Amino acid sequence: MDDHVAETLRADPRMADLIDRHGPVDVAPADDEFDRICTSIVNQQLSTASANAIRERFLDVLGGAVTPDRVLAADESALREAGLSGTKVEYLRNVAAAFRDDERDLTREGLAGVSDEAVVDRLTEIHGVGDWTARMYLIFALGREDVLPLGDLAVRKGIARIYNGGEELSRAEMREIADSWRPYRSYGTRYVWSEYES
């Protein structure tokens, strides 16, 4: 996190407190975009602890490497025994087929210069990739710096806790709060998550 990001976020006094409490955060692109989107699908609607345990078993089934070919070739019953629902197995296979066979390049290089909203539109055409997963992809796979994923329950609860004593806020109110973080809302989001999970 460079000085300009910190300076921008520190204009918000509550965010300045979070920076002091949690230290620098990173919004670097993932080494492997496909692995990262699979992680988001595994994590859908799960606690962090449950998601991590299932992810480890998922990795074991795939022999330690998450690739489209290995996901498509994996035994469905082994994936189910790893803790994945039948629906998530289907979603993972849909994503694997899209990454392997789709003529549209879904990698960081293929999406360079494509707007965040256009990336979300492209990804959500894959059955099983919703808005939440697409926005996690923007932050964690592509390293996009100005994403505010209000579809994430922890983000909404975290913002409400930090800025409104835990009382619910509308999404419009949350967007207004996060406006001062622009163009680094992904970093602000990382701080909200850090505080929520602490």
CSV table of N, CA and C in Angstrom, one decimal, residues 49-118:
chain,number,residue,atom,x,y,z
A,49,ALA,N,-13.7,-20.3,8.5
A,49,ALA,CA,-13.1,-21.6,9.0
A,49,ALA,C,-13.6,-22.7,8.2
A,50,SER,N,-14.9,-22.8,7.9
A,50,SER,CA,-15.5,-23.9,7.1
A,50,SER,C,-14.9,-23.8,5.7
A,51,ALA,N,-14.9,-22.6,5.1
A,51,ALA,CA,-14.4,-22.5,3.7
A,51,ALA,C,-12.9,-23.0,3.6
A,52,ASN,N,-12.1,-22.6,4.6
A,52,ASN,CA,-10.7,-23.0,4.6
A,52,ASN,C,-10.5,-24.5,4.7
A,53,ALA,N,-11.3,-25.2,5.5
A,53,ALA,CA,-11.3,-26.6,5.6
A,53,ALA,C,-11.7,-27.3,4.3
A,54,ILE,N,-12.8,-26.9,3.7
A,54,ILE,CA,-13.2,-27.4,2.5
A,54,ILE,C,-12.2,-27.2,1.4
A,55,ARG,N,-11.7,-26.0,1.3
A,55,ARG,CA,-10.7,-25.7,0.3
A,55,ARG,C,-9.5,-26.6,0.4
A,56,GLU,N,-9.0,-26.9,1.6
A,56,GLU,CA,-7.9,-27.9,1.7
A,56,GLU,C,-8.3,-29.3,1.2
A,57,ARG,N,-9.5,-29.7,1.5
A,57,ARG,CA,-9.9,-31.0,1.0
A,57,ARG,C,-10.1,-31.0,-0.5
A,58,PHE,N,-10.6,-29.9,-1.0
A,58,PHE,CA,-10.7,-29.7,-2.5
A,58,PHE,C,-9.4,-29.8,-3.2
A,59,LEU,N,-8.4,-29.1,-2.6
A,59,LEU,CA,-7.0,-29.2,-3.1
A,59,LEU,C,-6.5,-30.6,-3.2
A,60,ASP,N,-6.7,-31.3,-2.1
A,60,ASP,CA,-6.3,-32.7,-2.0
A,60,ASP,C,-6.9,-33.6,-3.1
A,61,VAL,N,-8.2,-33.4,-3.4
A,61,VAL,CA,-8.9,-34.1,-4.5
A,61,VAL,C,-8.2,-33.8,-5.8
A,62,LEU,N,-7.8,-32.6,-6.0
A,62,LEU,CA,-7.2,-32.2,-7.3
A,62,LEU,C,-5.7,-32.4,-7.3
A,63,GLY,N,-5.1,-33.0,-6.3
A,63,GLY,CA,-3.7,-33.3,-6.3
A,63,GLY,C,-2.8,-32.1,-6.1
A,64,GLY,N,-3.4,-31.1,-5.4
A,64,GLY,CA,-2.6,-29.9,-5.0
A,64,GLY,C,-2.6,-28.8,-6.0
A,65,ALA,N,-3.1,-29.0,-7.2
A,65,ALA,CA,-3.1,-27.9,-8.2
A,65,ALA,C,-4.5,-27.7,-8.8
A,66,VAL,N,-5.0,-26.4,-8.7
A,66,VAL,CA,-6.3,-26.1,-9.2
A,66,VAL,C,-6.2,-25.6,-10.7
A,67,THR,N,-6.6,-26.5,-11.6
A,67,THR,CA,-6.5,-26.2,-13.0
A,67,THR,C,-7.9,-26.5,-13.6
A,68,PRO,N,-8.3,-25.9,-14.7
A,68,PRO,CA,-9.6,-26.3,-15.3
A,68,PRO,C,-9.6,-27.7,-15.7
A,69,ASP,N,-8.6,-28.3,-16.2
A,69,ASP,CA,-8.6,-29.7,-16.6
A,69,ASP,C,-8.8,-30.6,-15.4
A,70,ARG,N,-8.1,-30.3,-14.3
A,70,ARG,CA,-8.3,-31.1,-13.1
A,70,ARG,C,-9.7,-31.0,-12.5
A,71,VAL,N,-10.2,-29.8,-12.5
A,71,VAL,CA,-11.6,-29.7,-12.0
A,71,VAL,C,-12.6,-30.5,-12.8
A,72,LEU,N,-12.4,-30.4,-14.1
A,72,LEU,CA,-13.3,-31.1,-15.0
A,72,LEU,C,-13.2,-32.6,-14.9
A,73,ALA,N,-12.0,-33.1,-14.6
A,73,ALA,CA,-11.7,-34.5,-14.6
A,73,ALA,C,-12.0,-35.1,-13.2
A,74,ALA,N,-12.1,-34.3,-12.2
A,74,ALA,CA,-12.2,-34.8,-10.8
A,74,ALA,C,-13.5,-35.6,-10.6
A,75,ASP,N,-13.4,-36.6,-9.8
A,75,ASP,CA,-14.6,-37.5,-9.5
A,75,ASP,C,-15.6,-36.7,-8.7
A,76,GLU,N,-16.8,-36.7,-9.1
A,76,GLU,CA,-17.8,-35.8,-8.4
A,76,GLU,C,-18.0,-36.3,-7.0
A,77,SER,N,-18.0,-37.6,-6.8
A,77,SER,CA,-18.3,-38.1,-5.4
A,77,SER,C,-17.1,-37.7,-4.5
A,78,ALA,N,-15.9,-37.6,-5.0
A,78,ALA,CA,-14.8,-37.2,-4.2
A,78,ALA,C,-14.9,-35.7,-3.9
A,79,LEU,N,-15.4,-34.9,-4.8
A,79,LEU,CA,-15.6,-33.5,-4.6
A,79,LEU,C,-16.7,-33.3,-3.5
A,80,ARG,N,-17.7,-34.1,-3.6
A,80,ARG,CA,-18.8,-34.0,-2.6
A,80,ARG,C,-18.3,-34.4,-1.2
A,81,GLU,N,-17.5,-35.5,-1.2
A,81,GLU,CA,-16.9,-35.9,0.1
A,81,GLU,C,-16.0,-34.9,0.7
A,82,ALA,N,-15.4,-34.0,-0.2
A,82,ALA,CA,-14.6,-32.9,0.3
A,82,ALA,C,-15.4,-31.8,1.0
A,83,GLY,N,-16.7,-31.9,0.8
A,83,GLY,CA,-17.6,-30.9,1.5
A,83,GLY,C,-18.3,-30.0,0.5
A,84,LEU,N,-18.1,-30.2,-0.8
A,84,LEU,CA,-18.7,-29.3,-1.7
A,84,LEU,C,-20.1,-29.8,-2.0
A,85,SER,N,-21.1,-28.9,-2.1
A,85,SER,CA,-22.4,-29.3,-2.5
A,85,SER,C,-22.5,-29.6,-4.0
A,86,GLY,N,-23.5,-30.4,-4.4
A,86,GLY,CA,-23.6,-30.7,-5.8
A,86,GLY,C,-23.7,-29.4,-6.7
A,87,THR,N,-24.3,-28.4,-6.1
A,87,THR,CA,-24.5,-27.1,-6.8
A,87,THR,C,-23.1,-26.5,-7.0
A,88,LYS,N,-22.3,-26.5,-6.0
A,88,LYS,CA,-20.9,-25.9,-6.1
A,88,LYS,C,-20.0,-26.7,-7.0
A,89,VAL,N,-20.2,-28.0,-7.1
A,89,VAL,CA,-19.4,-28.8,-8.0
A,89,VAL,C,-19.8,-28.4,-9.4
A,90,GLU,N,-21.1,-28.2,-9.7
A,90,GLU,CA,-21.6,-27.7,-11.0
A,90,GLU,C,-21.0,-26.4,-11.3
A,91,TYR,N,-21.0,-25.4,-10.4
A,91,TYR,CA,-20.5,-24.1,-10.6
A,91,TYR,C,-19.0,-24.1,-10.9
A,92,LEU,N,-18.2,-24.9,-10.1
A,92,LEU,CA,-16.8,-25.0,-10.4
A,92,LEU,C,-16.5,-25.6,-11.8
A,93,ARG,N,-17.3,-26.6,-12.2
A,93,ARG,CA,-17.1,-27.1,-13.5
A,93,ARG,C,-17.5,-26.1,-14.6
A,94,ASN,N,-18.5,-25.3,-14.4
A,94,ASN,CA,-18.9,-24.3,-15.4
A,94,ASN,C,-17.8,-23.3,-15.5
A,95,VAL,N,-17.2,-22.9,-14.4
A,95,VAL,CA,-16.1,-21.9,-14.5
A,95,VAL,C,-14.9,-22.6,-15.2
A,96,ALA,N,-14.6,-23.8,-14.8
A,96,ALA,CA,-13.5,-24.5,-15.5
A,96,ALA,C,-13.6,-24.6,-17.0
A,97,ALA,N,-14.9,-24.9,-17.4
A,97,ALA,CA,-15.1,-25.0,-18.9
A,97,ALA,C,-15.0,-23.6,-19.5
A,98,ALA,N,-15.4,-22.5,-18.8
A,98,ALA,CA,-15.3,-21.2,-19.4
A,98,ALA,C,-13.8,-20.8,-19.5
A,99,PHE,N,-13.0,-21.1,-18.5
A,99,PHE,CA,-11.6,-20.7,-18.5
A,99,PHE,C,-10.9,-21.5,-19.6
A,100,ARG,N,-11.3,-22.8,-19.8
A,100,ARG,CA,-10.6,-23.6,-20.7
A,100,ARG,C,-11.0,-23.4,-22.1
A,101,ASP,N,-12.3,-23.3,-22.3
A,101,ASP,CA,-12.9,-23.3,-23.7
A,101,ASP,C,-13.4,-22.0,-24.2
A,102,ASP,N,-13.7,-21.0,-23.4
A,102,ASP,CA,-14.3,-19.8,-23.8
A,102,ASP,C,-13.3,-19.0,-24.6
A,103,GLU,N,-13.8,-18.5,-25.7
A,103,GLU,CA,-12.9,-17.7,-26.6
A,103,GLU,C,-12.6,-16.3,-26.0
A,104,ARG,N,-13.4,-15.9,-25.0
A,104,ARG,CA,-13.1,-14.6,-24.3
A,104,ARG,C,-12.1,-15.0,-23.2
A,105,ASP,N,-11.0,-14.3,-23.2
A,105,ASP,CA,-10.0,-14.5,-22.2
A,105,ASP,C,-10.3,-13.9,-20.9
A,106,LEU,N,-10.5,-14.7,-19.9
A,106,LEU,CA,-10.9,-14.3,-18.5
A,106,LEU,C,-9.7,-14.0,-17.6
A,107,THR,N,-8.5,-14.1,-18.2
A,107,THR,CA,-7.3,-13.8,-17.3
A,107,THR,C,-7.1,-12.3,-17.2
A,108,ARG,N,-6.2,-12.0,-16.3
A,108,ARG,CA,-5.8,-10.6,-16.1
A,108,ARG,C,-5.4,-9.9,-17.4
A,109,GLU,N,-4.6,-10.6,-18.2
A,109,GLU,CA,-4.2,-10.0,-19.5
A,109,GLU,C,-5.4,-9.8,-20.4
A,110,GLY,N,-6.3,-10.8,-20.4
A,110,GLY,CA,-7.4,-10.7,-21.3
A,110,GLY,C,-8.4,-9.7,-20.9
A,111,LEU,N,-8.4,-9.3,-19.6
A,111,LEU,CA,-9.4,-8.3,-19.1
A,111,LEU,C,-8.8,-7.0,-18.9
A,112,ALA,N,-7.5,-6.8,-19.3
A,112,ALA,CA,-6.8,-5.5,-19.1
A,112,ALA,C,-7.6,-4.5,-20.0
A,113,GLY,N,-7.9,-3.4,-19.4
A,113,GLY,CA,-8.6,-2.3,-20.2
A,113,GLY,C,-10.1,-2.5,-20.2
A,114,VAL,N,-10.6,-3.6,-19.7
A,114,VAL,CA,-12.0,-3.8,-19.6
A,114,VAL,C,-12.5,-3.3,-18.3
A,115,SER,N,-13.6,-2.5,-18.3
A,115,SER,CA,-14.1,-1.8,-17.1
A,115,SER,C,-14.5,-2.9,-16.0
A,116,ASP,N,-14.6,-2.4,-14.8
A,116,ASP,CA,-15.0,-3.3,-13.7
A,116,ASP,C,-16.4,-3.9,-14.0
A,117,GLU,N,-17.3,-3.0,-14.4
A,117,GLU,CA,-18.7,-3.4,-14.6
A,117,GLU,C,-18.8,-4.4,-15.8
A,118,ALA,N,-18.0,-4.2,-16.8
A,118,ALA,CA,-18.0,-5.1,-18.0
A,118,ALA,C,-17.4,-6.4,-17.6
